[in-house]
Coordinates of C-alpha atoms in Angstrom, one line a residue:
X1246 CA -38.6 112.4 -18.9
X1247 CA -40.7 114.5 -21.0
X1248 CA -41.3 117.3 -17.8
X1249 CA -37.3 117.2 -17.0
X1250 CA -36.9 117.6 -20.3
X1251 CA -38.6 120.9 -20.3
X1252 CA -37.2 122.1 -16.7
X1253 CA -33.8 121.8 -18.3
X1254 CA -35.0 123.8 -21.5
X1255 CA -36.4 126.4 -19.4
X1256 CA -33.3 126.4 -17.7
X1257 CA -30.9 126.9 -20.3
X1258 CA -33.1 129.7 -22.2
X1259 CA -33.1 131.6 -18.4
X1260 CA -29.4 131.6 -18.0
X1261 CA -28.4 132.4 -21.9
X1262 CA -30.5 135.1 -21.6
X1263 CA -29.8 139.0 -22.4
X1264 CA -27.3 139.5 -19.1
X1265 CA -25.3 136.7 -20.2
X1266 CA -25.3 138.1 -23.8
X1267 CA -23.9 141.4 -22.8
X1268 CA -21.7 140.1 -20.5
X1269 CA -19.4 137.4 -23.2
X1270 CA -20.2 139.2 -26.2
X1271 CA -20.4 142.8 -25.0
X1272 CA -17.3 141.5 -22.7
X1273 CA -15.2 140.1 -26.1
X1274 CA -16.1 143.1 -27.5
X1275 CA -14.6 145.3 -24.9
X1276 CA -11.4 143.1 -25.0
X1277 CA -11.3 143.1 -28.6
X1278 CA -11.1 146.9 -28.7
X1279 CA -9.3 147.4 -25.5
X1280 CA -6.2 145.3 -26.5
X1281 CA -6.3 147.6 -30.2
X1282 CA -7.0 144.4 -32.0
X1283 CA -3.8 142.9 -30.6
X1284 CA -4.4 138.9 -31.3
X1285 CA -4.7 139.8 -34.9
X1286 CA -1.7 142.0 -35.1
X1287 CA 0.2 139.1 -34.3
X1288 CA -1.3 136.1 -36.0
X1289 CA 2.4 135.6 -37.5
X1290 CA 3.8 135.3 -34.8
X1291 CA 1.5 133.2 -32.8
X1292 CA 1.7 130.7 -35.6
X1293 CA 5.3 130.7 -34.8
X1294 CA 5.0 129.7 -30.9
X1295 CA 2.7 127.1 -32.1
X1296 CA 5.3 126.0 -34.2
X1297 CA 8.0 125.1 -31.2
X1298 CA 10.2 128.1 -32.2
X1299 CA 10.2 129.0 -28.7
X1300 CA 9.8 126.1 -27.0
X1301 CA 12.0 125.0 -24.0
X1302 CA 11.4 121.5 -21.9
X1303 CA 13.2 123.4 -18.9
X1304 CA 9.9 125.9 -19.0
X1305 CA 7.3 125.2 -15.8
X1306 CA 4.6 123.3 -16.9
X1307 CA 3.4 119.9 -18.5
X1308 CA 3.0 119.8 -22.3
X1309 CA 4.1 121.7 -25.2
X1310 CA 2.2 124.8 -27.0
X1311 CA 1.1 122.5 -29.6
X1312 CA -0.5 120.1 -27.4
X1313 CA -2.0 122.6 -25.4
X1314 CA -3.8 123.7 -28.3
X1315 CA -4.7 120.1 -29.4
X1316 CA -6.1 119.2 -26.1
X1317 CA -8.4 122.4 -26.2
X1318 CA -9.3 121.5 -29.8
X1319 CA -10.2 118.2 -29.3
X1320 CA -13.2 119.3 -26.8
X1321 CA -14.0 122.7 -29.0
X1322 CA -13.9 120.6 -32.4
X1323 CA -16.6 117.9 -31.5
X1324 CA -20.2 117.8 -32.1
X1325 CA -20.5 121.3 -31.4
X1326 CA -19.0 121.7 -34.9
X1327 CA -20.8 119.2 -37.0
X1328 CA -24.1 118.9 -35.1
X1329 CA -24.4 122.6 -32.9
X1330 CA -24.4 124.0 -36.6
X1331 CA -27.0 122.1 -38.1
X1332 CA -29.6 122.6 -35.1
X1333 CA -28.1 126.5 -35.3
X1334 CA -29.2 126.4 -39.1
X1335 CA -33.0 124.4 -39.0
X1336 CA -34.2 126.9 -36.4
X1337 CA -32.6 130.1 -36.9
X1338 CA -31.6 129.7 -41.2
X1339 CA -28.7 130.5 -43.1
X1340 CA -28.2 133.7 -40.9
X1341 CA -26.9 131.9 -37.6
X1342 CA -23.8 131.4 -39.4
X1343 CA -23.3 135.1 -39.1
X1344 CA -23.8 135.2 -35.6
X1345 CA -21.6 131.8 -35.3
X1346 CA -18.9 134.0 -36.9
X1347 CA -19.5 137.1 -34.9
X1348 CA -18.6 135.2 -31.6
X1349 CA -15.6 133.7 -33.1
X1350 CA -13.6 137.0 -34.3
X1351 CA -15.2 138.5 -30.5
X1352 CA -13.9 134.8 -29.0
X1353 CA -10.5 135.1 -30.6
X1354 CA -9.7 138.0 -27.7
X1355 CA -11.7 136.2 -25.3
X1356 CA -9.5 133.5 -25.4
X1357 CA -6.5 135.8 -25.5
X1358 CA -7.0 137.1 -22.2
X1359 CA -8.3 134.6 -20.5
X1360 CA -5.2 132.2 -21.6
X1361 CA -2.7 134.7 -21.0
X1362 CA -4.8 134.8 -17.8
X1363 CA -3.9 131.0 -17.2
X1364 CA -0.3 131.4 -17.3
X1365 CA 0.1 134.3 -15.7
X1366 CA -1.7 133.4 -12.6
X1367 CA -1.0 129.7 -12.1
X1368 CA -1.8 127.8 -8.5
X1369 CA -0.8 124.6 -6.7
X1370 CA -2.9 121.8 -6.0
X1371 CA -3.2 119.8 -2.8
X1372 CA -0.2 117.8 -4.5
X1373 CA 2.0 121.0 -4.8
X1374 CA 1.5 120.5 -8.8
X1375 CA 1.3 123.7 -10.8
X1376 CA -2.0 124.0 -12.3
X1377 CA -3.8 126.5 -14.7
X1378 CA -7.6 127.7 -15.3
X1379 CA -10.3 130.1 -14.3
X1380 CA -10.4 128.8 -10.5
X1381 CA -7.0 129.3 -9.8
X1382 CA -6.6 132.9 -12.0
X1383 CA -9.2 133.9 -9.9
X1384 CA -7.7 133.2 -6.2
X1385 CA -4.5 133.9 -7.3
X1386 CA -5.3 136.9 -9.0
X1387 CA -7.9 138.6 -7.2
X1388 CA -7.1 137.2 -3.4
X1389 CA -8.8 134.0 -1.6
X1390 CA -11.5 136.4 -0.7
X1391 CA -12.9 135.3 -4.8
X1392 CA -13.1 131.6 -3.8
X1393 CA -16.7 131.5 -3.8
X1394 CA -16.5 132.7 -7.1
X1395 CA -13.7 130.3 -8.3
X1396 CA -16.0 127.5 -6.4
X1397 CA -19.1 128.3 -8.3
X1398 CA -17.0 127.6 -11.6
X1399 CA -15.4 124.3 -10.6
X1400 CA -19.0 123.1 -9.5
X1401 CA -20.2 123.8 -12.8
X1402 CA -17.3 122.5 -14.7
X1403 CA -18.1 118.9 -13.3
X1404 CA -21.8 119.2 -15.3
X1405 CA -20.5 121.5 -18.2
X1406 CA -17.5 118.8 -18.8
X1407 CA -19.9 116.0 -19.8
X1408 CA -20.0 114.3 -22.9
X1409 CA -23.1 113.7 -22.9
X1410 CA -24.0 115.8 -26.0
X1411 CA -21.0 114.5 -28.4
X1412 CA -22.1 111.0 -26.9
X1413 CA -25.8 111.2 -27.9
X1414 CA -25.4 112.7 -31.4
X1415 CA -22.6 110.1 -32.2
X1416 CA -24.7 107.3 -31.1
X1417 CA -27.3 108.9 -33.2
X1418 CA -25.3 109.1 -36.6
X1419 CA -24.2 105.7 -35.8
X1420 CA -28.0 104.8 -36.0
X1421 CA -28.6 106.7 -38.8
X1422 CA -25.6 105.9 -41.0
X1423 CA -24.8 102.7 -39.9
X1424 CA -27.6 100.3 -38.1
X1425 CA -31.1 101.8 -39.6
X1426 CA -30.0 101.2 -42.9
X1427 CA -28.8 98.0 -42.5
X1428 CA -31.7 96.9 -40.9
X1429 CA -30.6 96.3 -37.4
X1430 CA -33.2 97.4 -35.0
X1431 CA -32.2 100.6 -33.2
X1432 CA -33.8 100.8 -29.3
X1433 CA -32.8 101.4 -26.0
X1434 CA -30.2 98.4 -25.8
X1435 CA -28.2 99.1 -29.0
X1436 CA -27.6 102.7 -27.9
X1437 CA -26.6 101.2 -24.6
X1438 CA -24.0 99.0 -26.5
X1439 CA -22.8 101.8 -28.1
X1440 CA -22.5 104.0 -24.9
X1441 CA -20.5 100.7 -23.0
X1442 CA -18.2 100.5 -26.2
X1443 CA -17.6 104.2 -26.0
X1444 CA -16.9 104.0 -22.3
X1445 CA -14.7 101.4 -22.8
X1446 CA -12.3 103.4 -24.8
X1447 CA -12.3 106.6 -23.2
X1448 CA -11.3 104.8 -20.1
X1449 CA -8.1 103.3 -21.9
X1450 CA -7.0 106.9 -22.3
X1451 CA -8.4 109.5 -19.1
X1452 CA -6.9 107.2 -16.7
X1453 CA -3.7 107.3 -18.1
X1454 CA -4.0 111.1 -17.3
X1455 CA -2.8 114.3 -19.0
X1456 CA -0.1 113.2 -20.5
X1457 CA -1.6 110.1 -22.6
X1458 CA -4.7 112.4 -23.8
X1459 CA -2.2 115.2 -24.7
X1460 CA -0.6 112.6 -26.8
X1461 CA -3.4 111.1 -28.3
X1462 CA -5.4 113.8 -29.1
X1463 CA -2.1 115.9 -30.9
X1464 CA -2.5 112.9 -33.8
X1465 CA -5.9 112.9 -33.8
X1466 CA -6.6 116.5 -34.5
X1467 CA -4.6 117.5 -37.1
X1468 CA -6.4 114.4 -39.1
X1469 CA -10.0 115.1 -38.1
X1470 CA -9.7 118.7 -39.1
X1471 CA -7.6 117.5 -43.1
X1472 CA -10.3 114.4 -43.5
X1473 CA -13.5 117.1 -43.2
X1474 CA -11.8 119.6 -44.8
X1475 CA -11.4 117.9 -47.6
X1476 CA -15.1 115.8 -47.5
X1477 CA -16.5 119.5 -47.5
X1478 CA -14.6 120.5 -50.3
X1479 CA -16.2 117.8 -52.4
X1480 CA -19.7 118.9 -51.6
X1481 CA -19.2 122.7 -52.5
X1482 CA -17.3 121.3 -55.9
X1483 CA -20.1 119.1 -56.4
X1484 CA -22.7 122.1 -55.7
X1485 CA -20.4 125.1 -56.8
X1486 CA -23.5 126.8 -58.8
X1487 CA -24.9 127.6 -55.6
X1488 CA -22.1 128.4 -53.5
X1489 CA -22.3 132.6 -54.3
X1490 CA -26.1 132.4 -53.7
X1491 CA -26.0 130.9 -50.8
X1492 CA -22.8 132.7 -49.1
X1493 CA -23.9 135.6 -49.5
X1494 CA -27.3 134.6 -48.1
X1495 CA -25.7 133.9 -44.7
X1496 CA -25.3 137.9 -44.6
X1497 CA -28.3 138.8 -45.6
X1498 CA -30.4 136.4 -43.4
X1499 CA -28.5 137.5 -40.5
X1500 CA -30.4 140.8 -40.3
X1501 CA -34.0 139.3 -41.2
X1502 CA -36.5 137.9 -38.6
X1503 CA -37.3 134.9 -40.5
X1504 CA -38.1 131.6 -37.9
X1505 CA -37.6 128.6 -40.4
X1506 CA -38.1 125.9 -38.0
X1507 CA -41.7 127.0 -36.3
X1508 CA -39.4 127.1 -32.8
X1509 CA -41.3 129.4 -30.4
X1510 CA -38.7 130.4 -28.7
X1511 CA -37.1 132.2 -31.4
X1512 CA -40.7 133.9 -32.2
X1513 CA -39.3 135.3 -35.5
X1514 CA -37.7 137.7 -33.9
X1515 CA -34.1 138.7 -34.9
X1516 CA -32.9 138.9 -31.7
X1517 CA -33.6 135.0 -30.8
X1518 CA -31.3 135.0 -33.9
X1519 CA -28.3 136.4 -32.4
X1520 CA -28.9 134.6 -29.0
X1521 CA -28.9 130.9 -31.1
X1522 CA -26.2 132.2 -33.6
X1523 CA -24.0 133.4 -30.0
X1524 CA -24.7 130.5 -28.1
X1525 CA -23.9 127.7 -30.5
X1526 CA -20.6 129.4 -31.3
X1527 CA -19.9 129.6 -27.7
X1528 CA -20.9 125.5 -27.4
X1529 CA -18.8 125.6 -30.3
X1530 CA -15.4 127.6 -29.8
X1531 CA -16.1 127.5 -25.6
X1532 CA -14.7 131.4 -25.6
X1533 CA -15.1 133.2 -22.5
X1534 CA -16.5 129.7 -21.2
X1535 CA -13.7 128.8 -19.2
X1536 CA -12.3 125.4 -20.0
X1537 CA -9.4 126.0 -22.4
X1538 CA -7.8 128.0 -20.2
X1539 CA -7.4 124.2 -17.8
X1540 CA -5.6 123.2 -21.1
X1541 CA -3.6 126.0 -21.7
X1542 CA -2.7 126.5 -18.1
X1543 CA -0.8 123.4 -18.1
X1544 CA 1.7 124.8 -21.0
X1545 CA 5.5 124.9 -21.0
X1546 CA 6.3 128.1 -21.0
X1547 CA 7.4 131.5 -18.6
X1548 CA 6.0 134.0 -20.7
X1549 CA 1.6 133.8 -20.2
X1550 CA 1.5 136.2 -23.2
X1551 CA 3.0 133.7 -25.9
X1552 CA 0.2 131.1 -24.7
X1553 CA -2.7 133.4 -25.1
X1554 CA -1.1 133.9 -28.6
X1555 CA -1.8 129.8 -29.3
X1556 CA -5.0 130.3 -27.8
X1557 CA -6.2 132.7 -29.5
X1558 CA -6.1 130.4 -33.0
X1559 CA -8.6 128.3 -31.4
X1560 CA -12.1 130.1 -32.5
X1561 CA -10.5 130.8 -35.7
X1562 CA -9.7 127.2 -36.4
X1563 CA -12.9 126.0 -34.4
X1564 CA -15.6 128.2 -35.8
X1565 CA -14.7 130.1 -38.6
X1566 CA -13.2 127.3 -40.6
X1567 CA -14.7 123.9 -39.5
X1568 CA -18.4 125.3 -38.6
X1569 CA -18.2 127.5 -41.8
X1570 CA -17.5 124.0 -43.8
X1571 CA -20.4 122.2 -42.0
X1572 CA -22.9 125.5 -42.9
X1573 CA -21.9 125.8 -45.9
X1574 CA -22.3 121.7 -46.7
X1575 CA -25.9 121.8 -45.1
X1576 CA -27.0 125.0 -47.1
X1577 CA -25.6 124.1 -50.7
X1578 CA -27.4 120.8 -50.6
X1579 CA -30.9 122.1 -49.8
X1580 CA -31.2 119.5 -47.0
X1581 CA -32.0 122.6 -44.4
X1582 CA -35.1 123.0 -46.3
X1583 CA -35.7 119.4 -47.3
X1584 CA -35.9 117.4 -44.5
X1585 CA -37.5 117.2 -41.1
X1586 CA -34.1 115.5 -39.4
X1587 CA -32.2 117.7 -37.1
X1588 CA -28.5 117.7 -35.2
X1589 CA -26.3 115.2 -37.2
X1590 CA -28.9 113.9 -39.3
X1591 CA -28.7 116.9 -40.7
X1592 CA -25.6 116.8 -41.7
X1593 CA -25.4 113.3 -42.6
X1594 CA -28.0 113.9 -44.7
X1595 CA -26.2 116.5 -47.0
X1596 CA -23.2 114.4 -47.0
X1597 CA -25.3 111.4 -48.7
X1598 CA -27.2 114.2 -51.1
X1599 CA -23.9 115.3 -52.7
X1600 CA -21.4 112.0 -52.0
X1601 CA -23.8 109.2 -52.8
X1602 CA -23.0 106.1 -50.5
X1603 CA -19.7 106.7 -49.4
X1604 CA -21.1 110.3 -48.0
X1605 CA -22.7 108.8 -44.8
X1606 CA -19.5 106.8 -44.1
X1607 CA -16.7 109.4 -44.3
X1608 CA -19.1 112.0 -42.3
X1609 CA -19.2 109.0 -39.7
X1610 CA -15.2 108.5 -39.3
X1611 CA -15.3 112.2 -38.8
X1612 CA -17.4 112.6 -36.2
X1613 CA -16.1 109.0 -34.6
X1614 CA -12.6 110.8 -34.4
X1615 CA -14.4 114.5 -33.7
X1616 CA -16.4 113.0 -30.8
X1617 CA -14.0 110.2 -29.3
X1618 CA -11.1 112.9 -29.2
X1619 CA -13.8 115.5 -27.5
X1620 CA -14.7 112.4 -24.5
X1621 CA -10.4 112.3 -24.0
X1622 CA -10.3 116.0 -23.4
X1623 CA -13.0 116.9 -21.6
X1624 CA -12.5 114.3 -19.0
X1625 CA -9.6 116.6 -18.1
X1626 CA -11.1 119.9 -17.0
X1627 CA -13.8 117.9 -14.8
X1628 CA -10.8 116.2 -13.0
X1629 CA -9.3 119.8 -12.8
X1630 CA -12.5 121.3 -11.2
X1631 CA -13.1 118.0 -8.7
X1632 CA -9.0 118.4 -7.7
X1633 CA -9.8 122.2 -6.9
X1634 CA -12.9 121.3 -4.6
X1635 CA -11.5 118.6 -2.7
X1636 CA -8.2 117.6 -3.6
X1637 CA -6.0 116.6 -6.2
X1638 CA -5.7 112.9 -4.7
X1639 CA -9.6 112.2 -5.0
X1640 CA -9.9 113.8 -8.7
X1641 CA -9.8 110.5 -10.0
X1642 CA -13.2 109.2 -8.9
X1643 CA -14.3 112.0 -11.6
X1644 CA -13.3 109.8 -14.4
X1645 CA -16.1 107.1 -12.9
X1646 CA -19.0 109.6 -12.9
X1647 CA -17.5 110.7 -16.4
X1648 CA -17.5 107.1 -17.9
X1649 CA -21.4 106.6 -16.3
X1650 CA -22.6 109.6 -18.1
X1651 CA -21.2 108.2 -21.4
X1652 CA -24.1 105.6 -20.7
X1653 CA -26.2 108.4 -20.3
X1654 CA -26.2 110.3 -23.2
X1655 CA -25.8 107.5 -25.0
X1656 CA -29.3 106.4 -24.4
X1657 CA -31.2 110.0 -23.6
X1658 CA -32.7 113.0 -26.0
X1659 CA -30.9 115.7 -27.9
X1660 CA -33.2 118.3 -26.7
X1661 CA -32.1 117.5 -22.8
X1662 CA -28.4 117.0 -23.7
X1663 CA -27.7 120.2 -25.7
X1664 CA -29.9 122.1 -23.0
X1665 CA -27.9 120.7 -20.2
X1666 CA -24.2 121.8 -21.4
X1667 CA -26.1 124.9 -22.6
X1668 CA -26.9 125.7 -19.5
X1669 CA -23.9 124.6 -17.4
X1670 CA -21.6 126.5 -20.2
X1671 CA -23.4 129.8 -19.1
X1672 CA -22.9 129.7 -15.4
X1673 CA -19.0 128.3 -16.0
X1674 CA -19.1 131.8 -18.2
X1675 CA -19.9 134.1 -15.4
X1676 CA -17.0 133.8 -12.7
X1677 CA -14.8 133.6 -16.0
X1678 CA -15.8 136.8 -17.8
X1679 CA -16.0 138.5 -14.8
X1680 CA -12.5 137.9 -13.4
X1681 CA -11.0 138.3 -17.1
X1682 CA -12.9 141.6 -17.2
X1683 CA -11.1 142.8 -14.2
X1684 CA -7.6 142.1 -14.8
X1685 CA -7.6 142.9 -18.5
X1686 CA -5.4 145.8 -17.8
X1687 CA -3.2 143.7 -16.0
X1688 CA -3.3 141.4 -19.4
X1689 CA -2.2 144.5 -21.3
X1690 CA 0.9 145.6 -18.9
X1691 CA 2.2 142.1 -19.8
X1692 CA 1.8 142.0 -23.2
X1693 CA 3.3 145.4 -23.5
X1694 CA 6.6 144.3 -21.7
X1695 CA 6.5 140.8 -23.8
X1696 CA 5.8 142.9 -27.5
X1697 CA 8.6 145.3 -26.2
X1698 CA 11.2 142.1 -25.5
X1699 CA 10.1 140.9 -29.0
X1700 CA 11.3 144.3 -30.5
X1701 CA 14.8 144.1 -28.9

């Protein structure tokens, strides 16, 4: 185990190398100044599609704005959030918040493009079912001769959309929080009970297909997002005197070459910084990734722009609110410097520093609801990228592989889990950065006629 282990590190630090760097954040960066800073012109009035002023059931599609947006938050708000930040913070220090932050503002036009993408260019399944996401834009935009391309992502969707990595640090806060102190035995077997009781509820929703986890997951999010909110807010009133120092630390950290954790593969070198701070937020907010655009594709709506307007809120709600509450809960406390736990533990552990007993047990509910909601929605893009290889009436036997590798990550390593989505999230990046990249101007004719509509 230990060997795989390091073949899958090694993969993941090849493919999130410099290339891939360039090519999302140099590639947001290009969109972002491209469209003229167009998503954050019109914040208003995304906030207003996503309020159902401009819905209409008669619209092609499946679900609502609102839910489209819930099921893509349910997978981006997960782990990533709670746990990606803390391993983000004990290697590369208060300064991998910047970087986290960086990639969101990029990610915000990401996600506009590629979303408005998703609409725009919409396929049929083998059923003759309208679907959306990266493996159809790409055919139907840029001609069958791009199904390789559109291929290579779907193949790579069925890894990246494991939950193996919101499974295993779940099962570990529920050993951490809940059966070590309590003095039941933690070993192979209970995190194998854990991983059957988590399969068994994921199963009651994915088979019950788009529609049930739509549903589901537009209660749960709203809640999960208000509950942490406000269990944050307690620990930075609880700390306050420190909140200045160390806020304004996260900028100035961002530029040094400190390696607080000892990790070699940062070297103390500011770029390995950048590359943790960049790749956690994409693990975080999935921008330029590819798999929101599955959720969004499947909106009610005739005009793509208005849905790359919705999904647009995502990195802003993902990263630079909820990851900016976990950062700032870990750093106030001291626990980044105090303690040798990493992932959750992490976090759990400046949720017990600043909310003495009950800490541990609101930070659990949270991530119960963060994590269970992420297992609903991800289940969904892997069926989408098995229906694209071989057929929308044999996507279902994804949902049995799916439930297995709950099993999985319930009893495996962090280290292999968070490498193995690492890694899969990169190559799912490439075919979708690159066909966004060449129909951005495309992106920007529509939005032009759309804005000019608006106007009248």
């Amino acid at each position: 185990m230990a060997k795989l282990d390091g073949i899958i590190a090694d993969f993941a630090s090849f493919v999130w190398g410099l290339p891939l760097l360039i090519l999302l954040t140099g590639g947001g960066l290009y969109l972002l100044i491209y469209s003229k800073f167009l998503p954050y012109r019109y914040l208003r009035h995304s906030i207003e599609v996503l309020r159902g002023k401009y819905d209409n059931p008669d619209d092609p599609g499946e679900i609502n704005h609102f839910k489209a947006l819930s099921t893509a938050l349910a997978s981006t708000i997960g782990m990533g959030n709670i746990a990606g930040v803390a391993v983000a913070i004990a290697i590369g220090g208060p300064g991998a918040m910047f970087w986290l932050w960086v990639s969101a503002v990029i990610g915000m036009a990401t996600k506009f493009f590629t979303n408005t993408l998703a609409v725009m260019y919409r396929g049929r399944d083998t059923k003759g079912e309208l679907q959306g996401g990266p493996m159809y834009f790409i055919i139907e935009g840029l001609g069958k001769k791009w199904w390789i391309m559109a291929a290579f992502f779907s193949v790579a969707g069925l890894i990246g959309a494991l939950p193996v990595f919101n499974v295993n640090q779940l099962t570990q806060a529920i050993n951490y929080i809940l059966l070590t102190p309590n003095g039941i035995e933690v070993d192979f077997t209970s995190n194998l009970i854990v991983g059957l009781i988590l399969a068994a509820i994921t199963s009651v929703v994915i088979f019950g297909g788009l529609n049930r986890i739509s549903n589901t997951v537009s209660r749960l999010v709203p809640a999960m997002v208000a509950l942490y909110f406000l269990s944050v807010l307690i620990i930075l009133i609880v700390n306050f005197e420190v909140v200045p120092k160390y806020f304004t630390l996260i900028f100035t950290d961002a530029f040094a070459a400190n390696n607080y954790s000892g990790e070699p593969f940062l070297g103390g070198v500011l770029g390995g910084i950048i590359i943790l701070g960049i790749r956690r937020g994409a693990f975080s907010n999935e921008a330029g990734i590819g798999t929101a655009p599955m959720a969004h594709g499947a909106a009610k709506t005739t005009e793509p722009v208005r849905e790359g307007l919705v999904a647009m809120l995502g990195p802003a709600i993902d990263t630079l609110v909820v990851c900016t509450l976990t950062g700032m809960a870990i750093l106030v406390t001291g626990v980044w410097q105090t303690t040798d736990v990493n992932g959750v533990s992490l976090t759990a552990a400046a949720f017990d520093a600043s909310i003495p007993v009950y800490g541990n047990y609101l930070l659990l509910l949270c991530i119960a609801i963060f994590s269970i909601s992420s297992l609903f929605s991800y289940s969904y893009y892997g069926t989408k990228c098995l229906s694209f290889l071989l057929g929308a009436e044999r996507k279902h036997y994804y949902n049995y592989f799916y439930v297995l590798s709950i099993l999985i990550g319930a009893t495996t390593s962090l280290s292999m889990m968070i490498n193995l989505i690492d890694g899969f999230f990169a190559l799912m990046a490439i075919p979708t950065m690159t066909a966004t990249l060449i129909m951005a101007p495309r992106v920007m004719k529509e939005a032009k006629k759309y804005f000019a509509k608006l106007k009248i």
